[in-house]
PDB file of C-alpha atoms in Angstrom:
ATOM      1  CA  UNK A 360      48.587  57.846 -81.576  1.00 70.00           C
ATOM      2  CA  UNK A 361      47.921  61.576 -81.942  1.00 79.00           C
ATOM      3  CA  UNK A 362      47.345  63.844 -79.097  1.00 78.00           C
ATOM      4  CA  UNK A 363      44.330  66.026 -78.907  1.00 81.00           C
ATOM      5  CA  UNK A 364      44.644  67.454 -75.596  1.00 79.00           C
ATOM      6  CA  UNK A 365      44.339  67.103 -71.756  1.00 80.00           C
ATOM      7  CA  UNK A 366      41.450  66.443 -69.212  1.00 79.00           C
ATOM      8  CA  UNK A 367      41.581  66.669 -65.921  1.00 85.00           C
ATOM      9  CA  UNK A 368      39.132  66.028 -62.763  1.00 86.00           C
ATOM     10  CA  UNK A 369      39.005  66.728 -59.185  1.00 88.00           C
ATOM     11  CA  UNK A 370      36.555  66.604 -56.163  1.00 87.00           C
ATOM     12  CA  UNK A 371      36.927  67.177 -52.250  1.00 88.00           C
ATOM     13  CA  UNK A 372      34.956  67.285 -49.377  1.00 89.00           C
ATOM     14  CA  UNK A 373      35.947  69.234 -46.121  1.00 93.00           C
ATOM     15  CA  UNK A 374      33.798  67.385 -43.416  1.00 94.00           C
ATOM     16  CA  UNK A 375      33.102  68.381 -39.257  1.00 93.00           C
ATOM     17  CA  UNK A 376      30.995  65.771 -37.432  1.00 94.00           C
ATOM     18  CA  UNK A 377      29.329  65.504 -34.052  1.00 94.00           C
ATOM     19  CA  UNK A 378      28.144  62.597 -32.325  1.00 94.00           C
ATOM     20  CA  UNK A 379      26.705  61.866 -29.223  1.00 95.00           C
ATOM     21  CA  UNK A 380      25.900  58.889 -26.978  1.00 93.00           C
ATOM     22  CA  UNK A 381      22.224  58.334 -25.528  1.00 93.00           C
ATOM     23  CA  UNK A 382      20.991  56.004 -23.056  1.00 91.00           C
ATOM     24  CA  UNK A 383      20.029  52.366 -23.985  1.00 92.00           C
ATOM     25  CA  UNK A 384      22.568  51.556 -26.680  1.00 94.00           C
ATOM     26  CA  UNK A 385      21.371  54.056 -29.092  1.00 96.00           C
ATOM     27  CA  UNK A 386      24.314  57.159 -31.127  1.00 97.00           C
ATOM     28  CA  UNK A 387      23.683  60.012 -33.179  1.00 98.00           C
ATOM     29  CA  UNK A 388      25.286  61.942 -35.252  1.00 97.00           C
ATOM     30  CA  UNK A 389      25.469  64.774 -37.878  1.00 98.00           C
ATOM     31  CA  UNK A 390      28.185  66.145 -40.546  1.00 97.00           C
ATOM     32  CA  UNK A 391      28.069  69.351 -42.103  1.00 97.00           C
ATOM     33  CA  UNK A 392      30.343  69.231 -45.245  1.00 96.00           C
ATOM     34  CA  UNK A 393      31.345  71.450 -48.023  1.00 96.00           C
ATOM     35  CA  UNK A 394      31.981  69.586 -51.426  1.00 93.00           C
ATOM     36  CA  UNK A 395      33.599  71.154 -54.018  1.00 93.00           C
ATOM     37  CA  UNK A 396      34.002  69.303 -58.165  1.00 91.00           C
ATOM     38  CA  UNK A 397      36.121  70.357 -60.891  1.00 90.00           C
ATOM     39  CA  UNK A 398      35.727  69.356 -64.364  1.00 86.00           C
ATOM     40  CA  UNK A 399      38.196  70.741 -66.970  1.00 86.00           C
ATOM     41  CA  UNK A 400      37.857  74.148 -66.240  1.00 85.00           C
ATOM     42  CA  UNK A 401      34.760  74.416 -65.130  1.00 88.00           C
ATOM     43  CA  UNK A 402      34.432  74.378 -60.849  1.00 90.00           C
ATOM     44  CA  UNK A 403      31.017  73.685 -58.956  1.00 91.00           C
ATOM     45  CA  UNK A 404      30.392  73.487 -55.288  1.00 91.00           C
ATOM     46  CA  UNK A 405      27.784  72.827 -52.722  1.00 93.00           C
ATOM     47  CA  UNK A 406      27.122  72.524 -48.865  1.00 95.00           C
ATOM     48  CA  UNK A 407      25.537  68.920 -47.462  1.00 96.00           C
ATOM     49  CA  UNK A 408      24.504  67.050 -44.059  1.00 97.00           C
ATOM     50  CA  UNK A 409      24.343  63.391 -43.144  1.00 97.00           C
ATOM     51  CA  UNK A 410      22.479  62.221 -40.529  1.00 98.00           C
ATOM     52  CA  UNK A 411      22.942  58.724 -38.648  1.00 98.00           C
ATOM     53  CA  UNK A 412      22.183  56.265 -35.847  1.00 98.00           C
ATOM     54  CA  UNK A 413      23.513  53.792 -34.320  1.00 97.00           C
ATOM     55  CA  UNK A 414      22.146  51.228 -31.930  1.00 98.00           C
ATOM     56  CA  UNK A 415      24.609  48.614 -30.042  1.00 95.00           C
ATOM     57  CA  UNK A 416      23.426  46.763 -27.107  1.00 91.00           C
ATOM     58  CA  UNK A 417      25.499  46.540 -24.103  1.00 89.00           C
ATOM     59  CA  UNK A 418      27.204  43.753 -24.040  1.00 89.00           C
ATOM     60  CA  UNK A 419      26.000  42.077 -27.687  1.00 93.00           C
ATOM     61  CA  UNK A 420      28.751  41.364 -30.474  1.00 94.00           C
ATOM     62  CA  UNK A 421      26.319  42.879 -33.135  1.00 96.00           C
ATOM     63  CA  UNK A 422      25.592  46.518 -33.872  1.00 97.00           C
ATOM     64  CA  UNK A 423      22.863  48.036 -36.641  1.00 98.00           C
ATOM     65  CA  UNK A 424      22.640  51.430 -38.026  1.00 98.00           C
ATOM     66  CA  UNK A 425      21.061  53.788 -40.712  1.00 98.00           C
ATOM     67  CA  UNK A 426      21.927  57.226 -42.061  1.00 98.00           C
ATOM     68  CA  UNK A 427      20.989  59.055 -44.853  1.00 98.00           C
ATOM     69  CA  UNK A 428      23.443  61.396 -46.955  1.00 96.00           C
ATOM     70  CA  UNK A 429      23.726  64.508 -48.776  1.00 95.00           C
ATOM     71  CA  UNK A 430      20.686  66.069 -47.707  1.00 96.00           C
ATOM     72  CA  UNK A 431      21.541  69.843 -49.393  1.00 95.00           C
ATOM     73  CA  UNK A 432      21.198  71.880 -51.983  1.00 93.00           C
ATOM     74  CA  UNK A 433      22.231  71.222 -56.041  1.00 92.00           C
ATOM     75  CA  UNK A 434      25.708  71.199 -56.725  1.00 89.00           C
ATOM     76  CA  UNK A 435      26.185  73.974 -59.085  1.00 86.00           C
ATOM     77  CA  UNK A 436      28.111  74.153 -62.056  1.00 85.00           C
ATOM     78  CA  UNK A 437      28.009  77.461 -64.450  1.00 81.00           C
ATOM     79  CA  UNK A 438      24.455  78.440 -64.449  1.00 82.00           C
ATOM     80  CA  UNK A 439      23.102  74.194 -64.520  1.00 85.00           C
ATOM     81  CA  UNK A 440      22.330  72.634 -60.993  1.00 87.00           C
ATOM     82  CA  UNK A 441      23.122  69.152 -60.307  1.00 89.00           C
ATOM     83  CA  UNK A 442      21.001  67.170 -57.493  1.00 91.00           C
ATOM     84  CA  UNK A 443      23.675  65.409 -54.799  1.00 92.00           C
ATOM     85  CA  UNK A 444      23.607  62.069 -54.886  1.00 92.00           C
ATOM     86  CA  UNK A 445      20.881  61.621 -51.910  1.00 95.00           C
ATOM     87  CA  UNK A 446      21.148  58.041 -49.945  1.00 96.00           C
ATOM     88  CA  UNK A 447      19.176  56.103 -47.391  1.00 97.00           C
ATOM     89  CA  UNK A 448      21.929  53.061 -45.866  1.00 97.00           C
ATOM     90  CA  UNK A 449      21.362  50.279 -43.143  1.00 98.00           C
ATOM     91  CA  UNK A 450      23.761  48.440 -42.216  1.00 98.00           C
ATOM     92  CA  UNK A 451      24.792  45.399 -39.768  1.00 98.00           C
ATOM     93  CA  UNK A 452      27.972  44.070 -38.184  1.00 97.00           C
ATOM     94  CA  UNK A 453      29.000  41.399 -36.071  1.00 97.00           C
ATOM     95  CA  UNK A 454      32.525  41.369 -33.871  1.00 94.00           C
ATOM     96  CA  UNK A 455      33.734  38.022 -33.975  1.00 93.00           C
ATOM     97  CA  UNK A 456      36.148  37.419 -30.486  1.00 87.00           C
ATOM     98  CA  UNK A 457      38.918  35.112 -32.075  1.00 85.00           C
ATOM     99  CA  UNK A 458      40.639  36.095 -34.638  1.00 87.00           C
ATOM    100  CA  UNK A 459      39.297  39.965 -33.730  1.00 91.00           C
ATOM    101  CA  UNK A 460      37.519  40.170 -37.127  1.00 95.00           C
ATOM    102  CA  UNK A 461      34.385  42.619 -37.954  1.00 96.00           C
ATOM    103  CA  UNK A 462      32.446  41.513 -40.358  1.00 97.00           C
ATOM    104  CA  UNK A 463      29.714  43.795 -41.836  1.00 98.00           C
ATOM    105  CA  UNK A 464      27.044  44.470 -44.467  1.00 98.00           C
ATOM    106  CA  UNK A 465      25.336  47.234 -46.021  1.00 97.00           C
ATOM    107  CA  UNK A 466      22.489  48.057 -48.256  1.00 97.00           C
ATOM    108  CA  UNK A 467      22.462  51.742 -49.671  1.00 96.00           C
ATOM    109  CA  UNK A 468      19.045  53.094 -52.004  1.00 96.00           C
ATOM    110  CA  UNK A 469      20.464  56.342 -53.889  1.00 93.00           C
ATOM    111  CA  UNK A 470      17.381  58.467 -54.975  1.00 91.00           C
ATOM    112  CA  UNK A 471      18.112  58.345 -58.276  1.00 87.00           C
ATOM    113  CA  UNK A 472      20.366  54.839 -58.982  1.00 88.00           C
ATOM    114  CA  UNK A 473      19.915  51.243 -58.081  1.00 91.00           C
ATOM    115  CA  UNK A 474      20.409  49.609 -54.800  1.00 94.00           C
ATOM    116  CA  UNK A 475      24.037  48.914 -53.861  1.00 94.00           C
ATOM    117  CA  UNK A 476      24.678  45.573 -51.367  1.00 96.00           C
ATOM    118  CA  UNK A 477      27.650  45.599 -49.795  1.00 96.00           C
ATOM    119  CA  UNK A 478      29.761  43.255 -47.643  1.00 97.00           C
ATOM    120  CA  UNK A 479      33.177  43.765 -46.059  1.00 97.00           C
ATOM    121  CA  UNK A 480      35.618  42.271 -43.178  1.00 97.00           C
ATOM    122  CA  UNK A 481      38.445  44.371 -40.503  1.00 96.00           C
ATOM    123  CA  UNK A 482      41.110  42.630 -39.143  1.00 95.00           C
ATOM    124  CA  UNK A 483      42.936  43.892 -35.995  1.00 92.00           C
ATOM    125  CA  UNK A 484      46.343  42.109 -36.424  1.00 91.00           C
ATOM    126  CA  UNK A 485      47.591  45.155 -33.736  1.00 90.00           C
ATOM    127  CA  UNK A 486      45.861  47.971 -31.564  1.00 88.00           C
ATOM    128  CA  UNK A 487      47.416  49.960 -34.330  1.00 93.00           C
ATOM    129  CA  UNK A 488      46.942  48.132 -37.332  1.00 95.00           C
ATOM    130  CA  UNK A 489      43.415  46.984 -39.379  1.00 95.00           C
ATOM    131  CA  UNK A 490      43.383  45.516 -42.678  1.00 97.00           C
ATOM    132  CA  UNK A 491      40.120  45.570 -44.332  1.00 96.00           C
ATOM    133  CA  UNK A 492      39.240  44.181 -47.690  1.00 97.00           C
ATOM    134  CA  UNK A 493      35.468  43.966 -48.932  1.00 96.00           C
ATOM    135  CA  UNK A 494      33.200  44.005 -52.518  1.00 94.00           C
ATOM    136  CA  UNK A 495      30.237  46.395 -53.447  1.00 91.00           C
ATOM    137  CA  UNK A 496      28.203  45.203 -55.504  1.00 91.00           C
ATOM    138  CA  UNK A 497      25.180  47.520 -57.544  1.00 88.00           C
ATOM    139  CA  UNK A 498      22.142  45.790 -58.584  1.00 87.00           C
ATOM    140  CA  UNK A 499      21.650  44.387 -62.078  1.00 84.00           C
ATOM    141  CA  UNK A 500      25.805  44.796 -61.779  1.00 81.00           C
ATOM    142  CA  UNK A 501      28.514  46.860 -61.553  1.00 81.00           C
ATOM    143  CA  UNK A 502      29.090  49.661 -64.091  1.00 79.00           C
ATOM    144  CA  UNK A 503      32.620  49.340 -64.839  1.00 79.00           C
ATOM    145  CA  UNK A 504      33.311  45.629 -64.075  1.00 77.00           C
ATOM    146  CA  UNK A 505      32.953  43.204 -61.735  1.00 78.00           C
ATOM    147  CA  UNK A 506      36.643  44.021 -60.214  1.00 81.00           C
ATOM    148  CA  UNK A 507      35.331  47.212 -60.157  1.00 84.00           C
ATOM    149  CA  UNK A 508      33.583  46.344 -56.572  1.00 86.00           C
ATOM    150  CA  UNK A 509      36.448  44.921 -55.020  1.00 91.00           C
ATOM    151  CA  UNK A 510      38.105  47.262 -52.406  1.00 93.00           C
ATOM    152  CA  UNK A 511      41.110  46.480 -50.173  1.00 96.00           C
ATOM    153  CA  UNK A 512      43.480  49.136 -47.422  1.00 96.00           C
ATOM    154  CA  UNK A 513      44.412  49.572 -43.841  1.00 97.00           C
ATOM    155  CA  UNK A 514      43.565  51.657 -40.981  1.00 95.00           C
ATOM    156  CA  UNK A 515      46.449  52.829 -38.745  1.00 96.00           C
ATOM    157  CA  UNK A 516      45.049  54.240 -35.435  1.00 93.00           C
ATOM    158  CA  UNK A 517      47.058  56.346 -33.027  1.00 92.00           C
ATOM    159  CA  UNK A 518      45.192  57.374 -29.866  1.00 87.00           C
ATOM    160  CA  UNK A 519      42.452  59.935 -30.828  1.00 85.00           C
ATOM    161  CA  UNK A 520      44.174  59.766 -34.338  1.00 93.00           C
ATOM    162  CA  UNK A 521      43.417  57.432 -37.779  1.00 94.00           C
ATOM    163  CA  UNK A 522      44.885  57.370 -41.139  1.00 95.00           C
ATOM    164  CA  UNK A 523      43.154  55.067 -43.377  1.00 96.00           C
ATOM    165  CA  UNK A 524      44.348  54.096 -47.315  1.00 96.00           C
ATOM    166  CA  UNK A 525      41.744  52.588 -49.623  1.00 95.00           C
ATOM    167  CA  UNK A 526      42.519  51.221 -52.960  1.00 94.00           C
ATOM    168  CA  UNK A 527      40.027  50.478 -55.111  1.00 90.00           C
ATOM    169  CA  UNK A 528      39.785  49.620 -59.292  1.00 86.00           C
ATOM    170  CA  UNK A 529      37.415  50.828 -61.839  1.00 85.00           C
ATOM    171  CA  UNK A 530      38.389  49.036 -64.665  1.00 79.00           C
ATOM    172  CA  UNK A 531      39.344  50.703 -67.760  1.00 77.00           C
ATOM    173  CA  UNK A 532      39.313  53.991 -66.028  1.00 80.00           C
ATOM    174  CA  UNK A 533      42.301  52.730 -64.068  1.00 84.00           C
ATOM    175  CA  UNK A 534      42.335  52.542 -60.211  1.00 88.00           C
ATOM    176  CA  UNK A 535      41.399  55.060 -57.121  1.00 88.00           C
ATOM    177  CA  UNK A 536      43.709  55.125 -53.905  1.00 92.00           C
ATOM    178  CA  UNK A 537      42.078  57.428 -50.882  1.00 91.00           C
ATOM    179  CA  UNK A 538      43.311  58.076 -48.240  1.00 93.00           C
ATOM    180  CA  UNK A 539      42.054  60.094 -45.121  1.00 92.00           C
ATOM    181  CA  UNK A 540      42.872  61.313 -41.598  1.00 91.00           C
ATOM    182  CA  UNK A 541      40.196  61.889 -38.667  1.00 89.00           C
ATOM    183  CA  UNK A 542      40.941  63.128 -35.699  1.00 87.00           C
ATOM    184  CA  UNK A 543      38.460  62.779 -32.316  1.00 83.00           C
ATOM    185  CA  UNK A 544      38.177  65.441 -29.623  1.00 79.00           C
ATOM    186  CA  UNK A 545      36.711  65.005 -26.525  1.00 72.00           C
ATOM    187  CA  UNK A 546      34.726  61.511 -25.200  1.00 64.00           C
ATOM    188  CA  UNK A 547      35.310  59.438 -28.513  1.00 51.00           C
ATOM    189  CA  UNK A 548      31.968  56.952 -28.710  1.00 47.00           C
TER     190      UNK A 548
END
């Protein structure tokens, strides 16, 4: 087959979060992040927050939350402005003692898309090591395929330190791998 040229794509997002612990089993937290999308040649960026909560009784296996995300202005592109991709999620999980295994599930309502449920499970084989595996699925179904909701990775954790590998396929458009690093200063919650 004949050649007609190249295509490439890119996005990042530079994140700093803050969380803090009240009384009664109740967190909060915000992120201020600064997303940036190129397409071919063309580069757009934009500024977002998330804000969350968090409520785990003392002493209960089960914790609940809720957050909503990208809460900012249009991602701009040229002189066209592109709404972010504005979600309300709740969310539920359940630490079961023996084997060590989280169990959780999600339900996220993006402004503009269908609902997406979610359910997933974390291992701790070692202090250090967490397999997770887990499937997303959007309502009426997945876009690209029902593999395409299937995710699977690791999370290595090193005191205040964690590297965590997703992979994740999308069908004909191939597969995804992320991977990301956090690091936690101060009173971790």
């Amino acid at each position: 087959t004949k050649v007609e040229g190249t295509f490439g794509a890119s996005d990042y997002a530079v994140a700093v979060s803050y969380g803090h612990r009240f009384h009664g089993g109740w967190d909060g937290g915000i992120t201020g992040k600064f997303i940036r999308q190129k397409i071919d040649d063309v580069t757009g960026a934009s500024a977002a927050a998330d804000l969350g909560v968090l409520y785990h009784p003392e002493g209960r296996r089960w914790t609940v939350g809720g957050a909503i995300q990208n809460i900012g202005p249009n991602l701009k592109f040229v002189s066209n402005g592109f709404p972010l991709p504005l979600t309300a999620r709740v969310g539920a999980a359940y630490r079961l003692p023996r084997p060590n295994l989280l169990v959780a599930l999600e339900v996220d309502q993006p402004l503009r898309n269908y609902a997406v449920i979610s359910a997933g499970a974390e291992w701790a084989v070692l202090n250090w090591f967490h397999p997770r595996a887990g499937y997303r699925y959007k309502w009426f179904g997945n876009d690209l395929g029902a593999l395409s909701g299937l995710t699977a990775g690791a999370g290595f954790l090193y005191r205040g330190a964690s590297l965590d590998y997703v992979f994740q396929p999308f069908g004909d458009l191939g597969s995804a791998h992320r991977l990301s690093l956090s690091l936690r200063f101060g009173n971790s919650l």
